[in-house]
């Protein structure tokens, strides 16, 4: 979960995630792909980036992205060994790095410490990148805070977000009439977050007399708890109140993960963070929600996902306090016997999740809810967290699992990076 940042190169100072809570990412959309001829009345064509990175037809590498943190330059990393077609650094930039032709996604801040932005900087980025897609916000509904109590994500009510979206849309569309717009990525699909989105759409329609102009739908697909005590997850969406919670299960009776829905909110366990089956069900659920709200023909991008936590348990004989708050629930055996075994198990778990989700995202289709402009595929692009984030060992308070490279030694692939390389070989 990356903090809502202000500008690309200066963004690092805004990127400290809160201790004990997981950062998600987000970000982005690509420049338009080749135009297609349409019959009158057909929906516009799907527009994919003009990068392929030696993709096989059965697996479109140009749809796969990574999250990049500014530890050095992107070109410092062994991109020839780690195929991907696009990246996000959780900000916006007039002249982003594009080594090997990879595409860059633009993301604009909505959080109270970063909005309004420097409008001159935004204008410069828009004019330098005609036809780009602009993501409006990063987890705009998320109320998490850093250790000092500062909100590091959007923390916006639906009505506040609708107002901010319109402000960006009006200015950017005035500077570039070919620009496209993506809604900010919610932490994860869930009944509470469906309600937040519906209220944002309603607020925009009510305030501006027109539908919110969303060209691309965007989510994060994490697996985190959303509870008012907010032990380790994404919190309860701002503006979805305690009065709303009891009715959420009945409002979405088709929600496919009822065993984790507690009083209308998701009560995932930390070990669920590596649940590939939950990843699939959440993705399908969001596509169903899109279809039921009139967006079946619209692209869906996952602008952040991964396994954020290691595979350890308090039942392990040599359990250590660092992970005490992470594993108080129903984690399934086998459990590691010691820290070394736990770290090895964590690598295996993440790599298995990576393989499963990469396969699923590329292949998943649904004849009822899939994107009608993309052979009924559920998702059009997806982003792994991350290329080069810090690990738990490097930064226990803010570290994440799953980085493909060592941020201090860019040319060294982690065990996850080696798996990525093998997967795409």
Coordinates of C-alpha atoms in Angstrom, one line a residue:
X1 CA 0.0 0.0 0.0
X2 CA 1.9 3.0 -1.2
X3 CA 1.2 6.5 0.2
X4 CA -0.6 9.0 -2.0
X5 CA 2.4 11.0 -3.3
X6 CA 2.8 14.4 -4.9
X7 CA 5.4 14.4 -7.7
X8 CA 7.7 11.7 -9.1
X9 CA 11.2 12.5 -8.1
X10 CA 10.2 14.2 -4.9
X11 CA 7.8 11.4 -4.0
X12 CA 10.1 9.4 -1.8
X13 CA 9.6 11.8 1.1
X14 CA 5.9 11.0 1.1
X15 CA 6.3 7.2 0.9
X16 CA 6.7 6.0 4.5
X17 CA 4.0 3.4 5.1
X18 CA 2.6 3.1 8.6
X19 CA 4.2 0.7 11.0
X20 CA 2.6 -2.7 11.3
X21 CA 0.2 -2.0 8.4
X22 CA 0.8 -3.1 4.9
X23 CA 1.3 -0.8 2.0
X24 CA -0.4 -1.4 -1.2
X25 CA 0.5 0.2 -4.4
X26 CA -1.0 1.7 -7.1
X27 CA -0.9 3.4 -10.0
X28 CA -1.4 3.7 -13.5
X29 CA -2.4 3.4 -17.0
X30 CA -0.7 3.4 -20.3
X31 CA -0.5 5.3 -23.5
X32 CA -3.0 4.2 -26.1
X33 CA -2.2 1.4 -28.4
X34 CA -3.0 1.1 -32.1
X35 CA -6.3 2.4 -33.3
X36 CA -8.9 0.0 -34.5
X37 CA -11.7 0.5 -37.0
X38 CA -15.1 0.2 -35.5
X39 CA -18.6 -0.2 -36.8
X40 CA -20.9 2.6 -35.8
X41 CA -22.4 2.0 -32.4
X42 CA -19.7 -0.5 -31.2
X43 CA -17.8 0.3 -28.0
X44 CA -14.3 1.8 -28.5
X45 CA -11.5 -0.7 -29.0
X46 CA -9.3 -1.9 -26.2
X47 CA -6.1 0.1 -26.1
X48 CA -3.0 -1.7 -24.9
X49 CA 0.5 -0.2 -24.7
X50 CA 2.9 -0.5 -27.6
X51 CA 5.4 -2.7 -25.8
X52 CA 5.7 -6.4 -26.0
X53 CA 9.2 -7.3 -24.6
X54 CA 9.3 -10.6 -26.5
X55 CA 5.9 -11.7 -25.3
X56 CA 4.5 -15.0 -26.5
X57 CA 0.9 -14.7 -28.0
X58 CA -0.4 -16.9 -25.2
X59 CA 0.9 -14.7 -22.5
X60 CA 0.9 -10.9 -23.1
X61 CA 3.9 -9.6 -21.2
X62 CA 3.0 -6.1 -22.2
X63 CA 0.1 -6.4 -19.9
X64 CA 2.3 -7.2 -16.9
X65 CA 3.6 -4.4 -14.7
X66 CA 5.8 -3.9 -11.7
X67 CA 5.9 -1.3 -8.9
X68 CA 9.2 0.8 -8.9
X69 CA 10.5 2.7 -5.9
X70 CA 13.2 5.3 -6.5
X71 CA 16.2 3.4 -5.2
X72 CA 18.4 4.5 -8.0
X73 CA 17.2 4.7 -11.6
X74 CA 15.0 2.1 -13.3
X75 CA 17.8 1.5 -15.9
X76 CA 20.0 0.3 -13.0
X77 CA 18.0 -2.8 -12.8
X78 CA 18.4 -5.9 -15.0
X79 CA 15.3 -5.4 -17.1
X80 CA 16.7 -7.8 -19.7
X81 CA 16.2 -10.6 -17.2
X82 CA 12.8 -9.4 -15.8
X83 CA 10.3 -9.0 -18.6
X84 CA 7.4 -6.5 -18.1
X85 CA 5.7 -4.0 -20.2
X86 CA 4.8 -1.2 -17.8
X87 CA 5.6 0.2 -14.4
X88 CA 4.3 2.7 -11.8
X89 CA 6.3 4.8 -9.3
X90 CA 3.1 6.0 -7.7
X91 CA 3.4 9.5 -9.0
X92 CA 3.3 11.6 -12.2
X93 CA 6.1 12.8 -14.4
X94 CA 6.6 14.9 -17.5
X95 CA 9.6 12.8 -18.6
X96 CA 9.6 9.4 -16.9
X97 CA 12.2 6.8 -17.5
X98 CA 11.2 4.4 -20.3
X99 CA 14.2 2.0 -20.7
X100 CA 13.7 -0.8 -23.2
X101 CA 10.5 0.8 -24.2
X102 CA 8.5 0.0 -21.1
X103 CA 5.5 2.2 -20.5
X104 CA 4.9 4.5 -17.5
X105 CA 1.6 5.1 -15.7
X106 CA 0.6 8.5 -14.4
X107 CA -1.0 8.8 -10.9
X108 CA -2.3 11.9 -9.3
X109 CA -2.6 12.5 -5.5
X110 CA -5.9 13.0 -3.7
X111 CA -4.9 12.8 0.0
X112 CA -5.2 15.7 2.3
X113 CA -1.4 16.2 2.5
X114 CA -0.8 16.1 -1.3
X115 CA -4.0 17.7 -2.7
X116 CA -4.3 20.1 -4.3
X117 CA -1.1 19.4 -6.3
X118 CA 1.2 21.8 -7.9
X119 CA -1.0 22.5 -10.9
X120 CA 1.8 23.8 -13.0
X121 CA 3.6 20.5 -12.6
X122 CA 0.5 18.6 -13.5
X123 CA 0.0 20.7 -16.6
X124 CA 3.6 20.2 -17.7
X125 CA 3.2 16.4 -17.4
X126 CA -0.1 16.4 -19.3
X127 CA 1.2 18.5 -22.2
X128 CA 4.3 16.3 -22.4
X129 CA 2.3 13.1 -22.5
X130 CA -0.8 13.6 -24.8
X131 CA -3.2 10.7 -24.8
X132 CA -2.1 9.3 -21.5
X133 CA -4.4 7.8 -19.0
X134 CA -4.4 9.5 -15.6
X135 CA -5.2 7.5 -12.4
X136 CA -7.0 9.8 -9.9
X137 CA -5.7 8.9 -6.5
X138 CA -4.1 5.9 -4.8
X139 CA -6.5 4.0 -2.5
X140 CA -8.7 7.1 -2.2
X141 CA -11.0 5.4 0.4
X142 CA -8.3 4.1 2.7
X143 CA -8.0 5.6 6.2
X144 CA -4.7 4.1 7.3
X145 CA -2.2 6.2 9.2
X146 CA 1.6 6.2 9.8
X147 CA 3.0 5.8 13.3
X148 CA 2.5 9.5 14.0
X149 CA -1.2 9.3 13.1
X150 CA -0.9 11.0 9.7
X151 CA -3.1 9.7 6.9
X152 CA -0.9 8.2 4.2
X153 CA -3.6 7.2 1.7
X154 CA -6.6 9.1 0.4
X155 CA -8.9 8.9 3.4
X156 CA -11.7 10.6 1.3
X157 CA -15.4 10.2 1.6
X158 CA -17.2 9.3 -1.7
X159 CA -18.4 12.9 -2.1
X160 CA -14.9 14.4 -1.5
X161 CA -13.5 12.0 -4.0
X162 CA -16.1 12.9 -6.6
X163 CA -15.3 16.6 -6.2
X164 CA -11.5 16.0 -6.6
X165 CA -12.0 13.7 -9.6
X166 CA -14.0 16.4 -11.3
X167 CA -11.3 19.0 -10.6
X168 CA -8.6 16.9 -12.2
X169 CA -10.9 15.9 -15.1
X170 CA -11.8 19.5 -15.9
X171 CA -8.3 20.8 -15.9
X172 CA -6.6 17.9 -17.7
X173 CA -9.3 17.6 -20.3
X174 CA -8.8 21.3 -21.0
X175 CA -5.1 20.8 -21.5
X176 CA -5.4 17.5 -23.5
X177 CA -8.8 16.5 -25.0
X178 CA -7.3 13.0 -25.8
X179 CA -6.5 12.2 -22.2
X180 CA -8.2 9.3 -20.5
X181 CA -9.1 8.8 -16.9
X182 CA -9.0 6.0 -14.4
X183 CA -10.6 5.8 -11.0
X184 CA -8.2 5.5 -8.1
X185 CA -7.5 1.9 -7.0
X186 CA -9.4 0.7 -3.9
X187 CA -7.4 -1.5 -1.5
X188 CA -9.3 -4.6 -2.6
X189 CA -12.8 -5.6 -3.8
X190 CA -15.2 -6.1 -0.9
X191 CA -18.8 -5.3 -0.1
X192 CA -17.8 -2.2 1.9
X193 CA -15.7 -0.9 -0.9
X194 CA -18.4 -1.6 -3.5
X195 CA -20.7 0.6 -1.4
X196 CA -18.0 3.3 -1.3
X197 CA -17.6 3.2 -5.1
X198 CA -21.4 3.4 -5.7
X199 CA -21.7 6.4 -3.4
X200 CA -18.8 8.1 -5.3
X201 CA -20.5 7.5 -8.6
X202 CA -23.8 8.8 -7.2
X203 CA -22.1 11.9 -5.7
X204 CA -20.5 12.7 -9.0
X205 CA -23.8 12.3 -10.9
X206 CA -25.6 14.4 -8.4
X207 CA -23.0 17.2 -8.2
X208 CA -22.2 17.5 -11.9
X209 CA -25.2 16.1 -13.7
X210 CA -23.3 13.5 -15.6
X211 CA -21.7 10.1 -15.0
X212 CA -18.1 10.1 -13.7
X213 CA -16.0 9.9 -16.9
X214 CA -14.1 6.6 -16.2
X215 CA -12.3 5.2 -19.1
X216 CA -10.5 2.5 -17.2
X217 CA -11.5 0.8 -13.9
X218 CA -8.7 0.2 -11.5
X219 CA -8.3 -1.8 -8.3
X220 CA -5.7 -3.3 -6.0
X221 CA -6.3 -6.9 -5.3
X222 CA -4.8 -7.4 -1.9
X223 CA -6.1 -9.7 0.8
X224 CA -6.2 -7.6 4.0
X225 CA -8.6 -7.3 6.8
X226 CA -10.9 -4.2 7.0
X227 CA -12.0 -3.8 10.6
X228 CA -12.4 -0.7 12.8
X229 CA -9.6 -1.9 15.0
X230 CA -7.4 -2.0 11.9
X231 CA -4.9 -4.4 13.3
X232 CA -3.0 -5.0 10.0
X233 CA -5.1 -4.3 7.0
X234 CA -6.7 -1.6 4.9
X235 CA -9.2 -0.2 7.4
X236 CA -12.9 0.6 6.8
X237 CA -13.5 2.8 3.8
X238 CA -13.9 6.4 4.8
X239 CA -17.6 7.4 4.7
X240 CA -18.9 3.8 5.1
X241 CA -20.2 4.0 8.6
X242 CA -21.1 1.5 11.3
X243 CA -24.8 1.9 10.3
X244 CA -23.9 0.6 6.9
X245 CA -22.1 -2.6 7.9
X246 CA -25.1 -4.8 8.9
X247 CA -26.7 -4.5 5.5
X248 CA -23.7 -5.3 3.3
X249 CA -24.1 -9.0 3.2
X250 CA -27.7 -8.7 2.0
X251 CA -26.8 -6.0 -0.5
X252 CA -24.3 -8.3 -2.2
X253 CA -25.6 -11.8 -1.6
X254 CA -23.4 -13.2 -4.4
X255 CA -20.2 -12.1 -2.6
X256 CA -18.0 -15.3 -3.1
X257 CA -16.1 -15.2 0.2
X258 CA -18.8 -15.3 2.9
X259 CA -16.6 -17.2 5.3
X260 CA -14.4 -14.1 5.8
X261 CA -17.3 -11.6 5.9
X262 CA -17.9 -10.7 9.5
X263 CA -20.7 -8.2 10.2
X264 CA -20.3 -6.8 6.7
X265 CA -16.5 -6.3 6.8
X266 CA -13.7 -8.6 5.7
X267 CA -11.9 -10.4 8.5
X268 CA -9.0 -11.9 6.6
X269 CA -6.3 -13.6 8.6
X270 CA -2.7 -12.6 7.8
X271 CA -2.0 -16.0 6.3
X272 CA -4.9 -15.3 3.8
X273 CA -2.6 -12.7 2.3
X274 CA -1.2 -15.6 0.2
X275 CA -4.5 -17.1 -0.7
X276 CA -4.6 -17.4 -4.5
X277 CA -8.2 -18.7 -4.4
X278 CA -9.2 -15.5 -2.7
X279 CA -7.3 -13.5 -5.3
X280 CA -9.4 -15.2 -8.0
X281 CA -12.7 -14.7 -6.2
X282 CA -12.2 -11.0 -5.5
X283 CA -11.3 -10.4 -9.1
X284 CA -14.4 -12.2 -10.3
X285 CA -16.5 -10.4 -7.8
X286 CA -15.3 -7.0 -9.0
X287 CA -16.0 -7.9 -12.6
X288 CA -19.5 -8.9 -11.6
X289 CA -19.9 -5.6 -9.8
X290 CA -18.7 -3.7 -12.9
X291 CA -21.1 -5.5 -15.1
X292 CA -24.1 -4.9 -12.8
X293 CA -23.2 -1.2 -12.8
X294 CA -23.0 -0.8 -16.6
X295 CA -19.2 -1.1 -17.0
X296 CA -18.8 -4.5 -18.5
X297 CA -17.1 -3.2 -21.7
X298 CA -14.6 -1.1 -19.7
X299 CA -11.0 -2.3 -19.1
X300 CA -10.0 -3.4 -15.6
X301 CA -6.5 -3.0 -14.3
X302 CA -5.0 -4.4 -11.1
X303 CA -2.4 -1.7 -10.3
X304 CA -1.1 -3.6 -7.3
X305 CA -1.1 -7.0 -5.8
X306 CA 1.3 -9.5 -4.2
X307 CA 2.1 -11.3 -1.0
X308 CA 3.0 -8.7 1.6
X309 CA 3.6 -11.0 4.7
X310 CA 6.0 -13.8 5.3
X311 CA 4.9 -17.4 6.0
X312 CA 5.5 -17.7 9.8
X313 CA 3.2 -18.7 12.7
X314 CA 3.2 -18.1 16.4
X315 CA 2.9 -21.9 16.7
X316 CA 6.5 -22.2 15.4
X317 CA 8.9 -23.4 18.2
X318 CA 11.3 -20.5 17.6
X319 CA 8.7 -17.8 16.8
X320 CA 10.0 -14.3 17.1
X321 CA 8.2 -11.1 18.3
X322 CA 8.5 -9.2 15.0
X323 CA 5.6 -11.2 13.5
X324 CA 3.5 -11.6 16.6
X325 CA 0.8 -9.2 15.5
X326 CA 0.7 -10.8 12.0
X327 CA -0.3 -14.4 13.0
X328 CA -2.9 -14.5 15.7
X329 CA -5.5 -16.3 13.6
X330 CA -6.2 -19.4 11.7
X331 CA -3.1 -20.0 9.8
X332 CA -2.8 -23.5 8.3
X333 CA 0.1 -25.9 8.8
X334 CA 2.7 -26.9 8.0
X335 CA 4.5 -24.4 10.3
X336 CA 8.2 -23.7 10.1
X337 CA 10.5 -25.1 12.8
X338 CA 12.8 -22.1 12.9
X339 CA 13.4 -18.7 11.3
X340 CA 15.6 -20.1 8.5
X341 CA 12.9 -22.6 7.6
X342 CA 10.3 -19.9 7.8
X343 CA 12.1 -17.7 5.4
X344 CA 12.5 -20.6 3.0
X345 CA 8.9 -21.4 3.3
X346 CA 8.0 -17.8 2.7
X347 CA 9.9 -17.8 -0.5
X348 CA 8.1 -21.0 -1.7
X349 CA 4.7 -19.6 -0.8
X350 CA 5.3 -16.3 -2.6
X351 CA 6.7 -18.0 -5.7
X352 CA 3.7 -20.4 -5.8
X353 CA 1.3 -17.4 -5.5
X354 CA 3.2 -15.5 -8.2
X355 CA 2.9 -18.4 -10.7
X356 CA -0.7 -19.1 -9.9
X357 CA -1.8 -15.4 -10.2
X358 CA 0.2 -14.7 -13.3
X359 CA -1.4 -17.7 -15.0
X360 CA -4.8 -16.8 -13.8
X361 CA -4.7 -13.1 -14.8
X362 CA -3.6 -14.0 -18.3
X363 CA -6.2 -16.7 -18.9
X364 CA -9.3 -15.9 -16.8
X365 CA -12.5 -15.3 -18.8
X366 CA -16.2 -15.1 -18.0
X367 CA -18.8 -15.1 -20.7
X368 CA -21.2 -13.1 -18.5
X369 CA -18.9 -10.6 -16.7
X370 CA -15.7 -10.5 -18.6
X371 CA -14.6 -7.5 -20.7
X372 CA -16.7 -7.7 -23.9
X373 CA -14.1 -5.8 -25.8
X374 CA -11.3 -8.2 -24.8
X375 CA -12.6 -11.7 -25.5
X376 CA -14.3 -11.7 -22.1
X377 CA -11.1 -11.6 -20.1
X378 CA -11.5 -10.6 -16.5
X379 CA -8.5 -8.3 -16.3
X380 CA -6.6 -6.3 -18.9
X381 CA -3.4 -5.6 -17.0
X382 CA -1.9 -6.4 -13.6
X383 CA 1.0 -5.1 -11.5
X384 CA 3.2 -7.0 -9.1
X385 CA 4.5 -5.4 -6.0
X386 CA 7.3 -4.8 -6.4
X387 CA 10.5 -4.5 -8.5
X388 CA 12.7 -3.2 -5.7
X389 CA 10.9 -2.5 -2.4
X390 CA 12.7 -3.0 0.9
X391 CA 12.4 -6.3 2.7
X392 CA 11.3 -7.0 6.3
X393 CA 14.9 -7.7 7.1
X394 CA 16.0 -4.3 5.8
X395 CA 13.1 -2.3 7.4
X396 CA 10.9 -4.3 9.8
X397 CA 8.4 -1.5 10.3
X398 CA 7.9 -0.7 6.6
X399 CA 9.3 -3.6 4.6
X400 CA 7.3 -5.8 2.2
X401 CA 7.6 -9.2 0.8
X402 CA 8.0 -10.2 -2.9
X403 CA 10.6 -7.7 -4.3
X404 CA 12.2 -9.0 -7.5
X405 CA 15.6 -7.1 -7.0
X406 CA 17.7 -6.1 -4.1
X407 CA 17.2 -2.3 -3.7
X408 CA 20.7 -1.9 -2.4
X409 CA 22.3 -4.0 -5.2
X410 CA 20.0 -3.4 -8.2
X411 CA 21.6 -6.1 -10.5
X412 CA 21.1 -8.8 -7.9
X413 CA 17.8 -10.7 -8.3
X414 CA 16.1 -11.9 -5.1
X415 CA 14.7 -15.5 -5.0
X416 CA 11.4 -13.9 -6.3
X417 CA 13.2 -12.2 -9.1
X418 CA 14.9 -15.5 -10.1
X419 CA 11.4 -17.1 -10.1
X420 CA 10.1 -14.3 -12.3
X421 CA 13.0 -14.7 -14.7
X422 CA 12.4 -18.5 -14.9
X423 CA 8.7 -18.1 -15.3
X424 CA 9.0 -15.8 -18.4
X425 CA 12.0 -17.6 -19.9

